[in-house]
Amino acid sequence: MKSIAVIGVGYVGLVTGTCFADLGNRVICMDVDEERIAKLKQGIMPIYEPGLEEMVRRNMAAGRLSFTTSYAEALNNPECPAELVFIAVNTPAGVDGEAELRYVRAAAEAIAQTMDHPLIIVNKSTVPVGTGDWVADIVRNKQPKPIPFSVVSNPEFLREGSAISDFMNPDRIVLGSLDEEAAQKVAQLYLPLRVQGPIMITDLRTAEMIKYASNAFLATKISFINEIANICEALGADVKEVAAGMGYDKRIGRAFLDAGLGYGGSCFPKDVKALAHMANVQGKHPQLLEAVMQINADARRSIVAKVRALVGNNSTHLNRLEGKTIGVLGLAFKANTDDIRESQPIDIIRMIQADGGTVKAYDPVAMPNAAKVLQNVKLCQDPYEVAEGSDALILATEWNEFKNLDLVRIKKLMKQPVIVDGRNLYDPPVMRSLGFIYRGVGRGY
Ligand code: NAD
């Protein structure tokens, strides 16, 4: 049993803290957001993540998991002072695409000013290469009196929507530190997990780079298949079959070869940007990363272009969708999450509105978050209410409940039977036989 503090109780911090508690450790999670902590103390989740609520409540009841807004309470509980503190605060994109480190800085300063005993500071946030050294400098400079500490980089690879299972069954654990003993202590925390690969110990900067390189590679796979989809569309091939055929090759693999709306969410967009920024600052020209980002932006635009082509007004000016109602199914950036950061559907809705179109939308869990950022969108009770009177429907998030819609009913409700499928969820011949005008992405028509 270890005593662990987690700073930042978002998707990563809350899942990390809860899973470590579930493995028998004593965990206290700290966040500056008072409302978030007050709700968590009552067992109310700040985020949607399958299986999380039950696990949080069970570990709170067992006395292994607690929440606070106080750094002192998180670090210096006299009965069980924290041996390790995980930093899991957000690192959003800054104005030039760089990773914004002000929350990491605030956490490092607060740790330095609060700690009253030796600590291992573990950085779980995705941070630019060199940040571990920078955090160590901050802590050293801000400590009122010198107290020994080590910094270990431990990037997180979990996915929203399957975060608990990803955390409990990681492909590998990456640890970076100059202090081998500190890294070994962090490694011990992971020994009870079903780690598929190794627990890899390397230096700080290399560990930080592994996270960026991994996310950039997955984003590249997505943009690659979207480029192939574009070519498929022109040449009459079906990208879904192409991806399947490619994926059987073990050197390639099927994962992340789904053509569609491109990547979104709180990680890939900002991480690819941040890596490109790091390269540019060093005078390196990240040509591949630039192309990945451009292709990704095009994927969203091309969905709107398809809608315009199918139901738009015959105008070369703006307002090409004036007088048209477009229904959007899904608002989250992917299924099984309520996260709408850098969400493709939200972007697409804004483009439709800029074209003069009216938007109706539905999402099983992301509507409360979407309501905070969208204006003049009618949020509906279910997909059928979205379909009612719509000139076109866009399938924007691959939620399971959209896979088996009553399409005959949908068609009857729509003003025009037009579906643009941004996730290639439906079968083009079936859709046509039902009488829809159907467009997927790269489906060879
Ligand atoms: P999040 O926005 O969901 O949560 C961050 C939390 O940190 C918020 O609750 C915020 O109030 C809190 N916070 C900010 N500053 C603080 C401070 N000084 N002290 C205490 N709390 C503070 O973020 P997230 O999605 O969990 O991401 C966290 C980090 O993990 C990011 O660097 C991200 O890139 C990385 N990451 C995220 C995922 C993911 O799927 N979301 C996966 C892997 C890695």
Short mmCIF file of C-alpha atoms and ligand atoms in Angstrom, two decimals:
data_model
loop_
_atom_site.label_atom_id
_atom_site.label_comp_id
_atom_site.label_asym_id
_atom_site.label_seq_id
_atom_site.Cartn_x
_atom_site.Cartn_y
_atom_site.Cartn_z
CA MET A 1 0.00 0.00 0.00
CA LYS A 2 1.37 3.38 -1.02
CA SER A 3 0.13 6.81 -0.14
CA ILE A 4 -0.52 8.78 -3.33
CA ALA A 5 -1.70 12.31 -4.12
CA VAL A 6 -3.12 13.19 -7.55
CA ILE A 7 -3.21 16.84 -8.64
CA GLY A 8 -5.91 17.59 -11.25
CA VAL A 9 -9.07 15.50 -11.23
CA GLY A 10 -10.06 15.35 -14.90
CA TYR A 11 -10.26 12.37 -17.27
CA VAL A 12 -6.69 11.30 -16.50
CA GLY A 13 -6.37 12.32 -12.83
CA LEU A 14 -9.69 10.86 -11.71
CA VAL A 15 -9.16 7.58 -13.55
CA THR A 16 -5.54 7.28 -12.35
CA GLY A 17 -6.43 8.05 -8.74
CA THR A 18 -9.43 5.74 -8.70
CA CYS A 19 -7.57 2.84 -10.31
CA PHE A 20 -4.61 3.16 -7.92
CA ALA A 21 -7.10 3.18 -5.03
CA ASP A 22 -8.78 0.10 -6.47
CA LEU A 23 -5.38 -1.63 -6.41
CA GLY A 24 -5.26 -1.10 -2.63
CA ASN A 25 -3.38 2.20 -2.34
CA ARG A 26 -4.52 5.19 -0.31
CA VAL A 27 -5.22 8.00 -2.78
CA ILE A 28 -6.22 11.59 -2.26
CA CYS A 29 -7.22 13.55 -5.36
CA MET A 30 -6.85 17.33 -5.35
CA ASP A 31 -8.31 19.92 -7.72
CA VAL A 32 -8.60 23.70 -7.67
CA ASP A 33 -12.17 23.42 -9.00
CA GLU A 34 -14.25 23.57 -5.81
CA GLU A 35 -17.54 22.59 -7.44
CA ARG A 36 -15.91 19.51 -8.99
CA ILE A 37 -14.54 18.38 -5.62
CA ALA A 38 -17.79 19.13 -3.75
CA LYS A 39 -19.69 16.94 -6.23
CA LEU A 40 -17.12 14.16 -6.12
CA LYS A 41 -17.41 14.07 -2.33
CA GLN A 42 -21.09 13.23 -2.88
CA GLY A 43 -20.19 10.58 -5.46
CA ILE A 44 -21.27 12.75 -8.45
CA MET A 45 -18.92 12.39 -11.46
CA PRO A 46 -17.64 15.52 -13.26
CA ILE A 47 -17.15 13.53 -16.47
CA TYR A 48 -18.81 10.64 -18.28
CA GLU A 49 -16.61 7.57 -18.34
CA PRO A 50 -18.11 4.06 -18.42
CA GLY A 51 -17.66 2.19 -15.10
CA LEU A 52 -16.06 5.12 -13.28
CA GLU A 53 -18.85 6.10 -10.91
CA GLU A 54 -19.20 2.64 -9.40
CA MET A 55 -15.44 2.37 -8.90
CA VAL A 56 -15.16 5.83 -7.32
CA ARG A 57 -18.03 5.15 -4.90
CA ARG A 58 -16.71 1.71 -3.93
CA ASN A 59 -13.23 3.00 -3.18
CA MET A 60 -14.56 6.03 -1.28
CA ALA A 61 -16.69 3.69 0.84
CA ALA A 62 -13.63 1.52 1.52
CA GLY A 63 -11.77 4.61 2.77
CA ARG A 64 -9.05 4.35 0.11
CA LEU A 65 -10.10 7.31 -2.06
CA SER A 66 -10.84 10.87 -0.99
CA PHE A 67 -11.04 14.34 -2.52
CA THR A 68 -9.81 17.76 -1.48
CA THR A 69 -9.13 21.28 -2.74
CA SER A 70 -6.18 21.66 -0.36
CA TYR A 71 -2.59 20.92 -1.38
CA ALA A 72 -1.63 20.57 2.31
CA GLU A 73 -4.31 17.94 2.87
CA ALA A 74 -3.28 16.10 -0.31
CA LEU A 75 0.44 16.02 0.50
CA ASN A 76 0.97 16.29 4.24
CA ASN A 77 -1.64 14.17 6.01
CA PRO A 78 0.23 13.38 9.29
CA GLU A 79 -1.22 9.85 9.39
CA CYS A 80 -0.13 8.93 5.88
CA PRO A 81 1.96 11.59 4.12
CA ALA A 82 2.03 11.20 0.32
CA GLU A 83 5.08 9.31 -0.98
CA LEU A 84 4.24 10.09 -4.60
CA VAL A 85 2.36 12.98 -6.16
CA PHE A 86 1.00 12.68 -9.71
CA ILE A 87 0.53 15.87 -11.72
CA ALA A 88 -2.44 15.31 -14.08
CA VAL A 89 -3.51 18.88 -14.85
CA ASN A 90 -4.58 19.99 -18.33
CA THR A 91 -2.01 21.18 -20.90
CA PRO A 92 -4.17 22.83 -23.62
CA ALA A 93 -2.83 24.38 -26.82
CA GLY A 94 -1.50 27.90 -26.47
CA VAL A 95 -1.82 30.65 -29.10
CA ASP A 96 1.04 29.43 -31.30
CA GLY A 97 0.20 25.74 -30.93
CA GLU A 98 2.65 25.30 -28.07
CA ALA A 99 1.49 23.35 -25.01
CA GLU A 100 0.21 25.77 -22.39
CA LEU A 101 2.13 25.01 -19.21
CA ARG A 102 0.63 27.46 -16.77
CA TYR A 103 -1.36 24.80 -14.92
CA VAL A 104 1.71 22.55 -14.63
CA ARG A 105 3.71 25.51 -13.34
CA ALA A 106 1.00 26.36 -10.78
CA ALA A 107 0.89 22.75 -9.59
CA ALA A 108 4.71 22.52 -9.34
CA GLU A 109 4.91 25.80 -7.41
CA ALA A 110 2.16 24.76 -5.02
CA ILE A 111 3.81 21.36 -4.43
CA ALA A 112 7.14 23.07 -3.72
CA GLN A 113 5.58 25.52 -1.27
CA THR A 114 3.50 22.87 0.52
CA MET A 115 5.62 19.70 0.75
CA ASP A 116 7.02 19.06 4.23
CA HIS A 117 8.77 15.73 3.51
CA PRO A 118 10.62 14.05 0.60
CA LEU A 119 8.43 13.32 -2.43
CA ILE A 120 8.50 11.68 -5.83
CA ILE A 121 6.79 14.04 -8.28
CA VAL A 122 5.36 12.08 -11.20
CA ASN A 123 4.29 13.96 -14.30
CA LYS A 124 1.34 12.33 -16.04
CA SER A 125 0.25 15.36 -18.04
CA THR A 126 1.40 15.43 -21.67
CA VAL A 127 4.17 18.02 -21.62
CA PRO A 128 6.81 19.26 -24.07
CA VAL A 129 10.19 17.64 -24.05
CA GLY A 130 12.24 19.29 -21.32
CA THR A 131 9.32 20.02 -18.99
CA GLY A 132 10.45 17.47 -16.40
CA ASP A 133 13.72 19.37 -15.95
CA TRP A 134 11.79 22.65 -15.85
CA VAL A 135 9.44 21.29 -13.14
CA ALA A 136 12.48 20.21 -11.10
CA ASP A 137 13.91 23.75 -11.39
CA ILE A 138 10.60 25.29 -10.30
CA VAL A 139 10.31 23.02 -7.27
CA ARG A 140 13.94 23.64 -6.27
CA ASN A 141 13.55 27.41 -6.58
CA LYS A 142 10.18 27.66 -4.84
CA GLN A 143 10.83 25.43 -1.84
CA PRO A 144 11.03 27.56 1.32
CA LYS A 145 13.77 25.19 2.56
CA PRO A 146 15.44 22.37 0.61
CA ILE A 147 13.62 19.03 0.88
CA PRO A 148 14.73 16.14 -1.35
CA PHE A 149 12.49 15.23 -4.30
CA SER A 150 12.71 13.49 -7.68
CA VAL A 151 10.81 14.08 -10.89
CA VAL A 152 9.62 11.12 -12.96
CA SER A 153 7.85 11.39 -16.29
CA ASN A 154 5.03 8.84 -16.66
CA PRO A 155 2.98 9.71 -19.75
CA GLU A 156 -0.54 8.34 -19.91
CA PHE A 157 -1.92 6.47 -22.93
CA LEU A 158 -5.52 5.79 -21.83
CA ARG A 159 -8.40 6.59 -24.18
CA GLU A 160 -11.56 8.34 -23.09
CA GLY A 161 -14.48 5.94 -23.31
CA SER A 162 -12.39 2.93 -22.28
CA ALA A 163 -10.18 4.68 -19.76
CA ILE A 164 -10.48 2.22 -16.87
CA SER A 165 -9.79 -0.83 -18.97
CA ASP A 166 -6.92 0.96 -20.73
CA PHE A 167 -5.41 1.98 -17.40
CA MET A 168 -5.74 -1.51 -15.93
CA ASN A 169 -4.44 -3.30 -19.06
CA PRO A 170 -1.83 -0.96 -20.53
CA ASP A 171 0.22 -1.96 -23.58
CA ARG A 172 3.30 -0.63 -21.78
CA ILE A 173 4.30 1.68 -18.98
CA VAL A 174 6.81 4.40 -19.81
CA LEU A 175 8.86 5.99 -17.04
CA GLY A 176 11.55 8.61 -17.46
CA SER A 177 13.91 9.84 -14.79
CA LEU A 178 17.51 10.48 -13.96
CA ASP A 179 16.80 8.92 -10.58
CA GLU A 180 16.60 5.16 -11.17
CA GLU A 181 15.42 4.47 -7.61
CA ALA A 182 12.49 6.91 -7.95
CA ALA A 183 11.52 5.38 -11.29
CA GLN A 184 11.61 1.90 -9.72
CA LYS A 185 9.28 3.08 -6.94
CA VAL A 186 6.78 4.32 -9.54
CA ALA A 187 7.20 1.05 -11.47
CA GLN A 188 6.16 -0.89 -8.36
CA LEU A 189 2.77 0.82 -8.42
CA TYR A 190 2.09 -0.76 -11.80
CA LEU A 191 3.22 -4.30 -10.96
CA PRO A 192 -0.31 -5.49 -10.00
CA LEU A 193 -1.62 -4.40 -13.42
CA ARG A 194 -1.87 -6.63 -16.46
CA VAL A 195 0.83 -4.78 -18.38
CA GLN A 196 0.90 -6.36 -21.87
CA GLY A 197 4.40 -5.09 -22.66
CA PRO A 198 7.33 -3.93 -20.59
CA ILE A 199 7.65 -1.32 -17.88
CA MET A 200 10.19 0.76 -19.77
CA ILE A 201 12.53 3.02 -17.87
CA THR A 202 14.32 5.70 -19.83
CA ASP A 203 15.42 9.30 -19.39
CA LEU A 204 12.98 12.16 -18.78
CA ARG A 205 13.14 13.74 -22.23
CA THR A 206 12.81 10.46 -24.07
CA ALA A 207 9.74 9.51 -22.02
CA GLU A 208 8.15 12.86 -22.81
CA MET A 209 8.90 12.38 -26.52
CA ILE A 210 7.45 8.84 -26.56
CA LYS A 211 4.03 10.27 -25.70
CA TYR A 212 4.10 12.91 -28.47
CA ALA A 213 5.52 10.54 -31.05
CA SER A 214 2.85 7.93 -30.23
CA ASN A 215 -0.05 10.36 -30.55
CA ALA A 216 1.41 11.94 -33.68
CA PHE A 217 1.80 8.51 -35.28
CA LEU A 218 -1.82 7.56 -34.57
CA ALA A 219 -3.00 10.92 -35.91
CA THR A 220 -0.88 10.28 -39.01
CA LYS A 221 -2.61 6.93 -39.56
CA ILE A 222 -5.98 8.69 -39.42
CA SER A 223 -4.93 11.40 -41.88
CA PHE A 224 -3.29 8.79 -44.10
CA ILE A 225 -6.52 6.81 -44.46
CA ASN A 226 -8.48 10.03 -45.02
CA GLU A 227 -6.13 10.87 -47.86
CA ILE A 228 -6.65 7.39 -49.29
CA ALA A 229 -10.43 7.88 -48.85
CA ASN A 230 -10.26 11.04 -50.92
CA ILE A 231 -8.49 9.18 -53.70
CA CYS A 232 -10.94 6.25 -53.37
CA GLU A 233 -13.84 8.66 -53.87
CA ALA A 234 -12.34 9.91 -57.12
CA LEU A 235 -11.48 6.45 -58.42
CA GLY A 236 -14.48 4.41 -57.28
CA ALA A 237 -12.82 2.22 -54.64
CA ASP A 238 -14.23 1.52 -51.18
CA VAL A 239 -11.92 2.77 -48.41
CA LYS A 240 -13.52 0.51 -45.79
CA GLU A 241 -12.51 -2.55 -47.75
CA VAL A 242 -9.12 -1.00 -48.47
CA ALA A 243 -8.53 -0.45 -44.72
CA ALA A 244 -9.62 -4.01 -43.97
CA GLY A 245 -7.31 -5.37 -46.65
CA MET A 246 -4.41 -3.30 -45.39
CA GLY A 247 -5.11 -4.11 -41.76
CA TYR A 248 -4.54 -7.85 -42.18
CA ASP A 249 -0.89 -7.02 -42.70
CA LYS A 250 0.69 -7.24 -39.22
CA ARG A 251 3.16 -4.53 -40.15
CA ILE A 252 0.27 -2.14 -40.72
CA GLY A 253 -2.55 -3.17 -38.36
CA ARG A 254 -6.23 -2.26 -38.71
CA ALA A 255 -6.44 0.21 -35.78
CA PHE A 256 -6.79 3.93 -36.58
CA LEU A 257 -7.54 3.28 -40.23
CA ASP A 258 -11.14 4.47 -40.11
CA ALA A 259 -11.75 7.15 -42.71
CA GLY A 260 -14.21 9.80 -41.60
CA LEU A 261 -14.20 13.12 -39.81
CA GLY A 262 -10.57 12.91 -38.78
CA TYR A 263 -9.24 13.12 -35.25
CA GLY A 264 -10.62 15.42 -32.57
CA GLY A 265 -10.73 15.57 -28.80
CA SER A 266 -8.52 16.97 -26.13
CA CYS A 267 -5.31 15.13 -27.09
CA PHE A 268 -4.43 14.48 -30.76
CA PRO A 269 -5.08 17.99 -32.11
CA LYS A 270 -3.14 19.77 -29.41
CA ASP A 271 -0.37 17.17 -29.23
CA VAL A 272 0.33 17.17 -32.98
CA LYS A 273 0.35 20.98 -32.90
CA ALA A 274 2.64 21.05 -29.88
CA LEU A 275 5.10 18.59 -31.47
CA ALA A 276 5.17 20.64 -34.68
CA HIS A 277 5.75 23.74 -32.59
CA MET A 278 8.64 22.09 -30.74
CA ALA A 279 10.17 21.13 -34.10
CA ASN A 280 9.75 24.63 -35.56
CA VAL A 281 11.35 26.23 -32.51
CA GLN A 282 14.37 23.98 -33.09
CA GLY A 283 14.54 25.04 -36.74
CA LYS A 284 13.26 21.68 -37.98
CA HIS A 285 10.53 21.69 -40.59
CA PRO A 286 7.87 19.15 -39.54
CA GLN A 287 6.47 18.61 -43.06
CA LEU A 288 4.64 15.39 -42.33
CA LEU A 289 2.96 16.78 -39.20
CA GLU A 290 1.86 19.88 -41.14
CA ALA A 291 0.24 17.67 -43.79
CA VAL A 292 -1.44 15.55 -41.11
CA MET A 293 -3.04 18.68 -39.64
CA GLN A 294 -4.14 20.02 -43.03
CA ILE A 295 -5.73 16.74 -44.07
CA ASN A 296 -7.48 16.61 -40.71
CA ALA A 297 -8.99 20.08 -41.14
CA ASP A 298 -10.10 19.14 -44.69
CA ALA A 299 -11.98 16.08 -43.42
CA ARG A 300 -14.41 18.34 -41.54
CA ARG A 301 -14.78 20.76 -44.45
CA SER A 302 -15.45 18.01 -46.94
CA ILE A 303 -18.47 16.76 -44.95
CA VAL A 304 -20.02 20.22 -45.18
CA ALA A 305 -19.12 20.38 -48.88
CA LYS A 306 -21.04 17.13 -49.42
CA VAL A 307 -24.10 18.54 -47.65
CA ARG A 308 -23.89 21.70 -49.74
CA ALA A 309 -23.58 19.71 -52.94
CA LEU A 310 -26.62 17.58 -52.09
CA VAL A 311 -29.08 20.06 -50.60
CA GLY A 312 -27.48 23.52 -50.88
CA ASN A 313 -28.79 26.50 -52.76
CA ASN A 314 -27.40 27.10 -56.20
CA SER A 315 -25.30 30.07 -55.16
CA THR A 316 -21.66 30.93 -55.35
CA HIS A 317 -22.07 33.28 -52.41
CA LEU A 318 -22.35 32.64 -48.70
CA ASN A 319 -25.65 31.40 -47.26
CA ARG A 320 -25.56 28.30 -49.43
CA LEU A 321 -27.54 26.46 -46.77
CA GLU A 322 -29.99 29.26 -46.02
CA GLY A 323 -33.50 27.91 -45.47
CA LYS A 324 -32.15 24.37 -44.97
CA THR A 325 -32.36 22.36 -41.78
CA ILE A 326 -29.45 20.04 -41.16
CA GLY A 327 -29.69 17.35 -38.50
CA VAL A 328 -26.51 16.28 -36.72
CA LEU A 329 -26.33 12.94 -34.92
CA GLY A 330 -23.58 13.08 -32.30
CA LEU A 331 -21.73 15.97 -30.68
CA ALA A 332 -18.91 14.23 -28.80
CA PHE A 333 -15.60 13.90 -30.65
CA LYS A 334 -15.98 10.12 -30.49
CA ALA A 335 -18.35 7.58 -28.98
CA ASN A 336 -18.52 6.80 -25.24
CA THR A 337 -17.40 10.19 -24.02
CA ASP A 338 -19.02 13.51 -23.20
CA ASP A 339 -15.84 15.36 -24.21
CA ILE A 340 -16.47 18.03 -26.85
CA ARG A 341 -13.01 19.63 -26.85
CA GLU A 342 -11.91 20.03 -30.51
CA SER A 343 -15.02 18.08 -31.45
CA GLN A 344 -15.49 17.58 -35.20
CA PRO A 345 -19.33 17.72 -34.98
CA ILE A 346 -19.19 21.08 -33.17
CA ASP A 347 -16.91 22.48 -35.89
CA ILE A 348 -19.18 21.14 -38.61
CA ILE A 349 -22.23 22.71 -36.95
CA ARG A 350 -20.47 26.08 -36.91
CA MET A 351 -19.64 25.76 -40.62
CA ILE A 352 -23.27 24.95 -41.44
CA GLN A 353 -24.43 27.95 -39.43
CA ALA A 354 -21.90 30.16 -41.20
CA ASP A 355 -23.51 28.97 -44.44
CA GLY A 356 -26.93 30.11 -43.20
CA GLY A 357 -28.23 26.64 -42.30
CA THR A 358 -30.36 25.77 -39.27
CA VAL A 359 -29.09 22.93 -37.09
CA LYS A 360 -30.84 20.33 -34.94
CA ALA A 361 -28.73 17.84 -33.01
CA TYR A 362 -28.74 14.96 -30.56
CA ASP A 363 -26.07 13.18 -28.53
CA PRO A 364 -26.67 10.56 -25.81
CA VAL A 365 -24.33 12.19 -23.26
CA ALA A 366 -22.55 15.26 -24.67
CA MET A 367 -25.54 17.65 -24.96
CA PRO A 368 -25.00 19.41 -21.59
CA ASN A 369 -21.38 20.20 -22.56
CA ALA A 370 -22.36 21.15 -26.13
CA ALA A 371 -25.10 23.49 -24.87
CA LYS A 372 -22.38 25.57 -23.20
CA VAL A 373 -20.59 26.31 -26.50
CA LEU A 374 -23.25 26.18 -29.21
CA GLN A 375 -25.74 28.87 -30.07
CA ASN A 376 -29.04 28.56 -31.93
CA VAL A 377 -28.94 24.78 -32.17
CA LYS A 378 -32.07 22.85 -31.31
CA LEU A 379 -30.98 20.01 -29.04
CA CYS A 380 -33.39 17.10 -29.46
CA GLN A 381 -34.62 14.16 -27.35
CA ASP A 382 -33.61 11.47 -29.83
CA PRO A 383 -32.43 10.90 -33.44
CA TYR A 384 -36.02 10.82 -34.72
CA GLU A 385 -36.72 14.33 -33.48
CA VAL A 386 -33.53 15.40 -35.28
CA ALA A 387 -34.69 13.76 -38.50
CA GLU A 388 -38.11 15.43 -38.42
CA GLY A 389 -38.20 18.11 -41.13
CA SER A 390 -34.44 17.90 -41.83
CA ASP A 391 -33.13 18.40 -45.37
CA ALA A 392 -30.08 16.29 -44.58
CA LEU A 393 -28.71 14.26 -41.69
CA ILE A 394 -25.03 14.09 -40.80
CA LEU A 395 -23.89 11.06 -38.84
CA ALA A 396 -21.14 12.70 -36.82
CA THR A 397 -20.31 10.42 -33.84
CA GLU A 398 -20.21 6.61 -33.98
CA TRP A 399 -22.43 5.97 -30.93
CA ASN A 400 -23.78 2.41 -30.78
CA GLU A 401 -27.35 3.68 -30.65
CA PHE A 402 -26.95 5.14 -34.15
CA LYS A 403 -25.97 1.77 -35.61
CA ASN A 404 -29.48 0.31 -35.56
CA LEU A 405 -31.78 3.24 -36.19
CA ASP A 406 -35.22 2.64 -37.67
CA LEU A 407 -34.14 4.06 -41.02
CA VAL A 408 -37.56 3.64 -42.62
CA ARG A 409 -38.99 5.88 -39.90
CA ILE A 410 -36.09 8.32 -40.28
CA LYS A 411 -36.76 8.58 -44.01
CA LYS A 412 -40.45 9.27 -43.50
CA LEU A 413 -39.67 12.03 -41.00
CA MET A 414 -37.10 13.83 -43.17
CA LYS A 415 -37.92 16.57 -45.64
CA GLN A 416 -35.38 15.08 -48.05
CA PRO A 417 -33.87 11.60 -47.59
CA VAL A 418 -30.24 12.70 -47.57
CA ILE A 419 -27.66 11.17 -45.22
CA VAL A 420 -24.00 12.15 -45.07
CA ASP A 421 -22.28 9.52 -42.98
CA GLY A 422 -19.11 10.98 -41.46
CA ARG A 423 -18.24 7.69 -39.75
CA ASN A 424 -19.00 5.17 -42.51
CA LEU A 425 -21.44 3.45 -40.17
CA TYR A 426 -23.94 2.42 -42.81
CA ASP A 427 -23.79 0.19 -45.85
CA PRO A 428 -24.11 2.23 -49.08
CA PRO A 429 -26.14 -0.37 -51.08
CA VAL A 430 -28.55 -0.88 -48.15
CA MET A 431 -29.01 2.88 -47.77
CA ARG A 432 -29.71 3.24 -51.47
CA SER A 433 -32.16 0.37 -51.46
CA LEU A 434 -34.02 2.14 -48.65
CA GLY A 435 -34.30 5.16 -50.93
CA PHE A 436 -31.72 7.42 -49.31
CA ILE A 437 -29.33 9.68 -51.11
CA TYR A 438 -26.31 8.50 -49.18
CA ARG A 439 -22.70 9.67 -49.01
CA GLY A 440 -20.04 8.13 -46.82
CA VAL A 441 -16.34 8.97 -46.82
CA GLY A 442 -14.34 7.28 -49.57
CA ARG A 443 -17.02 4.69 -50.31
CA GLY A 444 -16.46 4.52 -54.05
CA TYR A 445 -19.54 5.74 -55.87
P1 NAD B 1 -8.97 17.75 -17.77
O1 NAD B 1 -9.11 19.11 -18.34
O2 NAD B 1 -10.08 16.77 -17.90
O3 NAD B 1 -8.64 17.88 -16.21
C1 NAD B 1 -7.63 18.69 -15.70
C2 NAD B 1 -7.99 19.06 -14.26
O4 NAD B 1 -6.88 19.75 -13.67
C3 NAD B 1 -9.20 20.01 -14.16
O5 NAD B 1 -10.16 19.47 -13.30
C4 NAD B 1 -8.57 21.29 -13.58
O6 NAD B 1 -9.46 22.00 -12.71
C5 NAD B 1 -7.39 20.75 -12.83
N1 NAD B 1 -6.34 21.73 -12.55
C6 NAD B 1 -5.83 22.68 -13.39
N2 NAD B 1 -4.85 23.37 -12.78
C7 NAD B 1 -4.74 22.84 -11.53
C8 NAD B 1 -3.87 23.11 -10.43
N3 NAD B 1 -2.94 24.05 -10.50
N4 NAD B 1 -4.02 22.39 -9.30
C9 NAD B 1 -4.97 21.42 -9.21
N5 NAD B 1 -5.80 21.12 -10.23
C10 NAD B 1 -5.68 21.80 -11.37
O7 NAD B 1 -7.63 17.15 -18.38
P2 NAD B 1 -7.36 15.66 -18.89
O8 NAD B 1 -8.11 15.41 -20.14
O9 NAD B 1 -7.49 14.73 -17.74
O10 NAD B 1 -5.82 15.77 -19.30
C11 NAD B 1 -4.80 15.93 -18.33
C12 NAD B 1 -3.46 15.71 -19.00
O11 NAD B 1 -3.35 14.34 -19.43
C13 NAD B 1 -3.23 16.54 -20.26
O12 NAD B 1 -1.88 16.90 -20.34
C14 NAD B 1 -3.60 15.59 -21.39
O13 NAD B 1 -2.93 15.91 -22.58
C15 NAD B 1 -3.11 14.27 -20.83
N6 NAD B 1 -3.82 13.11 -21.36
C16 NAD B 1 -5.17 13.14 -21.53
C17 NAD B 1 -5.84 12.01 -22.00
C18 NAD B 1 -7.33 12.04 -22.23
O14 NAD B 1 -7.84 11.11 -22.86
N7 NAD B 1 -8.07 13.03 -21.76
C19 NAD B 1 -5.12 10.85 -22.32
C20 NAD B 1 -3.74 10.83 -22.10
C21 NAD B 1 -3.10 11.97 -21.63
#
